[in-house]
Short mmCIF file of C-alpha atoms in Angstrom, two decimals:
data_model
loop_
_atom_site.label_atom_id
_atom_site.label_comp_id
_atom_site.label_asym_id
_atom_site.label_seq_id
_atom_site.Cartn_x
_atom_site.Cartn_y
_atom_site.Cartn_z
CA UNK L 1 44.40 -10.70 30.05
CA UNK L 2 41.60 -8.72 29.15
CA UNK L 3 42.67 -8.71 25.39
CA UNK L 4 42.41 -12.92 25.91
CA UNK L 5 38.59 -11.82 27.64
CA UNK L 6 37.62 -9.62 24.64
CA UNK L 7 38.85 -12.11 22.29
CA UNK L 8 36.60 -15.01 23.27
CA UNK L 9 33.90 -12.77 23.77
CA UNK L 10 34.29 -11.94 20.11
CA UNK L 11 34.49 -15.66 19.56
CA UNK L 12 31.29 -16.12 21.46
CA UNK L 13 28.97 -13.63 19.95
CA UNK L 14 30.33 -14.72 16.15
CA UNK L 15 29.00 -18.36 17.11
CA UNK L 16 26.00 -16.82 18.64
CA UNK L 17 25.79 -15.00 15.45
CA UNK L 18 26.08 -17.86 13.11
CA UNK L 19 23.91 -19.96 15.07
CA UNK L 20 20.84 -17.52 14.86
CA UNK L 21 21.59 -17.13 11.26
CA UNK L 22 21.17 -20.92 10.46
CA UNK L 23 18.26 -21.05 12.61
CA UNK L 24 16.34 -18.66 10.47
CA UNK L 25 17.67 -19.55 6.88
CA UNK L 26 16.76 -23.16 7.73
CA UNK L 27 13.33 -21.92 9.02
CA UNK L 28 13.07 -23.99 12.37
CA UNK L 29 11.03 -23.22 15.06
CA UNK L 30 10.00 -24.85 17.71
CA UNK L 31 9.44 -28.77 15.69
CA UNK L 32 12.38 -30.01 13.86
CA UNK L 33 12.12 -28.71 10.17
CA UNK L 34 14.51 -29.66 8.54
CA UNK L 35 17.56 -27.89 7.06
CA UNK L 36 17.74 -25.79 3.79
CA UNK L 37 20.75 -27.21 1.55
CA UNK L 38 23.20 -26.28 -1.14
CA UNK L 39 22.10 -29.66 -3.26
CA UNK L 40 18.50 -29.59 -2.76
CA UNK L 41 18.05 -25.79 -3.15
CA UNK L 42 14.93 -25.71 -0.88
CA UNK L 43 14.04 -25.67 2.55
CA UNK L 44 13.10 -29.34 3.54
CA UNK L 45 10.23 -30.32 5.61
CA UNK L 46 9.70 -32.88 7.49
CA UNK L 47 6.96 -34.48 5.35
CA UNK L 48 4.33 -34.11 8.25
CA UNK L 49 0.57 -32.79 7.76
CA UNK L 50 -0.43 -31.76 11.12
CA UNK L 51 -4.44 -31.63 11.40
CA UNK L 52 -5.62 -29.33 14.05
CA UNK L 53 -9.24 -29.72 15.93
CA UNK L 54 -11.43 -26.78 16.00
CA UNK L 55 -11.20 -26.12 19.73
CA UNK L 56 -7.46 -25.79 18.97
CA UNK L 57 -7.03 -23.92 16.09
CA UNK L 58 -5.77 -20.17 16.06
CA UNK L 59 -5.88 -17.60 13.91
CA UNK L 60 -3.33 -15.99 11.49
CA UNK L 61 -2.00 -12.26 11.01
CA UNK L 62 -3.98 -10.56 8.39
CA UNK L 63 -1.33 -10.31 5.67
CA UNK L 64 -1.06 -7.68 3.42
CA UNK L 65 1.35 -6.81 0.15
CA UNK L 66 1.75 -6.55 -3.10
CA UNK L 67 1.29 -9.51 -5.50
CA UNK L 68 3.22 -11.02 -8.22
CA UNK L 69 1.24 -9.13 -10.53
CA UNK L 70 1.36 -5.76 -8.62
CA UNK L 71 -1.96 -5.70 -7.14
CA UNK L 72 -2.15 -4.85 -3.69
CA UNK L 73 -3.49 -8.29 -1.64
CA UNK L 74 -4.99 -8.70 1.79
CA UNK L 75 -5.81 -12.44 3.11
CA UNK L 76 -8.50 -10.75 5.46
CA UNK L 77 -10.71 -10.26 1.94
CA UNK L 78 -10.99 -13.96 1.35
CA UNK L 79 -12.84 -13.87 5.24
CA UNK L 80 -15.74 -16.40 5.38
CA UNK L 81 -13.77 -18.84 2.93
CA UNK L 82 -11.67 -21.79 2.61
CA UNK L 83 -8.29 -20.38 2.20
CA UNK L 84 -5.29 -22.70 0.75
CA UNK L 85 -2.01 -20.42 1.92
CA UNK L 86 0.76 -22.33 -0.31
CA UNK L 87 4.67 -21.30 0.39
CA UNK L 88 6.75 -21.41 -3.03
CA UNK L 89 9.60 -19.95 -4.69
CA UNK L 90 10.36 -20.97 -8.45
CA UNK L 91 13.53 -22.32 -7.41
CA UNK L 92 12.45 -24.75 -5.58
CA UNK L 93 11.94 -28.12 -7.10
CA UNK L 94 9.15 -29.71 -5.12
CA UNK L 95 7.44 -26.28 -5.48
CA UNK L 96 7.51 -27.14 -9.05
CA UNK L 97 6.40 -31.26 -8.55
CA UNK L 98 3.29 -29.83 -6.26
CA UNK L 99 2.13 -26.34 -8.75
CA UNK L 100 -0.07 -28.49 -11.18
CA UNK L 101 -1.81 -30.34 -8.15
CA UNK L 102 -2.68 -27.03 -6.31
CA UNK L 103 -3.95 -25.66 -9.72
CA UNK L 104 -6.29 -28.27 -10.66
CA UNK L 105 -7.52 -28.43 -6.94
CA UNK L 106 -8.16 -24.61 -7.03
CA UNK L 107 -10.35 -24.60 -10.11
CA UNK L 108 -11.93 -27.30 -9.12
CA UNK L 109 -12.78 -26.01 -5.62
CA UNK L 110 -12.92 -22.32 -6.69
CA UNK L 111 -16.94 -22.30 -6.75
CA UNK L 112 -17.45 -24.18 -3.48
CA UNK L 113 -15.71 -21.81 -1.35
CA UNK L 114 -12.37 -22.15 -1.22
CA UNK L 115 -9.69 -19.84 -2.26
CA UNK L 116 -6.01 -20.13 -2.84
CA UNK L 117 -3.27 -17.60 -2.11
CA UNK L 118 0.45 -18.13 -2.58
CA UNK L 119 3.10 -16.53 -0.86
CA UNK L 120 6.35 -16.64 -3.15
CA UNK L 121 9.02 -16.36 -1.18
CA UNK L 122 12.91 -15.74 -2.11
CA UNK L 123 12.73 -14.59 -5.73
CA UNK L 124 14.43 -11.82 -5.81
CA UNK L 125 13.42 -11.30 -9.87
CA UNK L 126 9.59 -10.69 -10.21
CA UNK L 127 9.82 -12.36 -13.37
CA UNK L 128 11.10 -15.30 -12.36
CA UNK L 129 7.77 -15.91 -10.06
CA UNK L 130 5.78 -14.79 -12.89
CA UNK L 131 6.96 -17.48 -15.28
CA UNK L 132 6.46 -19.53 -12.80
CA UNK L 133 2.74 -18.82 -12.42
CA UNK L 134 2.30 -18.76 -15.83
CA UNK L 135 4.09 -22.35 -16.77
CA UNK L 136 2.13 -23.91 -14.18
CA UNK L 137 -1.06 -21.89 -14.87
CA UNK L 138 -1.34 -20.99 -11.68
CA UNK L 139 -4.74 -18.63 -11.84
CA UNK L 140 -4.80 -17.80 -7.93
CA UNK L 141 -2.89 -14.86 -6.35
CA UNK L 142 0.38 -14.82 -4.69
CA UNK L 143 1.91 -12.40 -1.94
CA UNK L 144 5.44 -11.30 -3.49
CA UNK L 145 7.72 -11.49 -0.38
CA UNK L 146 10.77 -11.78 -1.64
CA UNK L 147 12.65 -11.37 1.74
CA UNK L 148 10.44 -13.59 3.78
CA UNK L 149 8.66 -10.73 5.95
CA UNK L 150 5.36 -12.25 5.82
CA UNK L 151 6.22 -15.23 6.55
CA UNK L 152 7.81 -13.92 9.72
CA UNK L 153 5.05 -12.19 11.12
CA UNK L 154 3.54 -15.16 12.19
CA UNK L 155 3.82 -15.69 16.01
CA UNK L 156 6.55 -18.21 17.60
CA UNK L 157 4.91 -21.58 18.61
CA UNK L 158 2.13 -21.31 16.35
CA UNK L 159 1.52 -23.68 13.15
CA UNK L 160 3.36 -21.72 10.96
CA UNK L 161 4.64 -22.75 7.55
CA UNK L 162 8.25 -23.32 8.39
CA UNK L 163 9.62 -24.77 4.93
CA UNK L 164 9.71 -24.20 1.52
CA UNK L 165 6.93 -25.30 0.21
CA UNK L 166 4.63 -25.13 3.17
CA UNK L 167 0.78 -24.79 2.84
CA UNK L 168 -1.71 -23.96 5.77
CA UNK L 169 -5.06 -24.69 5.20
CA UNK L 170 -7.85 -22.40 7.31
CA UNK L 171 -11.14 -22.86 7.93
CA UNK L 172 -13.86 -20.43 7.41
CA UNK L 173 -13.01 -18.52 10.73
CA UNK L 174 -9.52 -18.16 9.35
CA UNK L 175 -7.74 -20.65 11.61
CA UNK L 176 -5.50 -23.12 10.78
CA UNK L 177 -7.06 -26.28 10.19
CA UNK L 178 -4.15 -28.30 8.82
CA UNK L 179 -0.33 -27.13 7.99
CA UNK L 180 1.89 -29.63 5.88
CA UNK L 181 5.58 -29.51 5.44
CA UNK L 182 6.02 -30.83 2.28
CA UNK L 183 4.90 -31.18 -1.34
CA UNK L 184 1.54 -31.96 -1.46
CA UNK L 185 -0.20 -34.65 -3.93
CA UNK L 186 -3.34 -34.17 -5.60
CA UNK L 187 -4.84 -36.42 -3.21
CA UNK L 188 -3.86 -35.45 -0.03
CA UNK L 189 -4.79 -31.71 -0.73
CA UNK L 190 -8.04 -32.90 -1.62
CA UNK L 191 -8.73 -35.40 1.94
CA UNK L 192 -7.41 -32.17 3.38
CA UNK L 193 -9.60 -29.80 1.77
CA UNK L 194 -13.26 -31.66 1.79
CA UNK L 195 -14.04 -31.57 5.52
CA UNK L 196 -13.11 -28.06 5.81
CA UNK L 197 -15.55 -27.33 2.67
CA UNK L 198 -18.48 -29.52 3.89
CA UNK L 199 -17.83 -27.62 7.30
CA UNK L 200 -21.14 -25.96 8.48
#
């Protein structure tokens, strides 16, 4: 009998175990996410941009880490800007559909304030993320976090960027301002972007 208890235990923790395992490889939280798939080869959003008012908006941990390029980064040294946090890997194909829109938006927002910062995420060869940056000549930095850590030190139940790509936009303050789950057009990163720049 208790070799019949200690085998569904077993039983139970391996499901237990599996479940918690697809929880985090699909990135869900708290909203459904989506689910991160063999034939798609990213994590899938749910196409949603959330827009957050300023009495509800809350801040973000103060990431630090090396960079693509080996510099050592801190998101706390962009304070008193608008900063575009982008979520990309380079095997991810909307990453790739959405890297020429966030370039051309951050040059041509660079000198009113607003600063992008990637965080790549899952390439586990450096120069796979730096042939990415430099086919899509992508001038801004990125956080190399190639196990996800950064991403998970955001807190539970907060607008964090729970897909692949994600972007957070934050306000001057640092807060998060708007979070979309999904590949973002030229256009709706800009209608994002302007009231957050024209912000006093």
């Amino acid at each position: 009998m208790s070799q019949i208890r200690a085998s569904r235990r077993r039983t139970v923790l391996l499901a237990a175990g599996i479940a918690a395992g697809a929880l985090l490889l699909s990135a869900c939280g708290e909203e459904q996410t989506g689910s991160s798939s063999g034939d798609t080869k990213f994590v899938q959003g749910t196409g949603q941009i959330t827009k957050v008012p300023k009495s509800r908006r809350t801040a973000v941990p103060d990431l630090a880490g090396p960079s693509v390029d080996g510099k050592k980064l801190k998101l706390s040294d962009f304070k008193g800007k608008v900063i575009v946090l982008n979520v990309w890997g380079s095997w991810c194909s909307p990453c790739r559909a959405e890297a020429p829109n966030l370039a051309k938006v951050a040059r041509d927002t660079e000198d009113r304030g607003v600063q992008f910062v990637g965080i790549n995420t899952r390439d586990l060869d450096k120069a796979n993320a730096k042939a990415f940056e430099r086919n899509y000549d992508i001038d801004y930095p990125s956080f190399y976090d190639p196990s996800g850590k950064l991403i998970l030190k955001f807190p539970k139940n907060t607008l964090s960027p729970q897909a692949i790509p994600s972007t957070l936009i934050l306000d001057k303050d640092g807060e998060v301002a708007v979070r979309a789950l999904k590949e973002l057009s030229e256009q709706e990163l800009r209608s994002a972007l302007d009231p957050l720049i024209d912000a006093k």
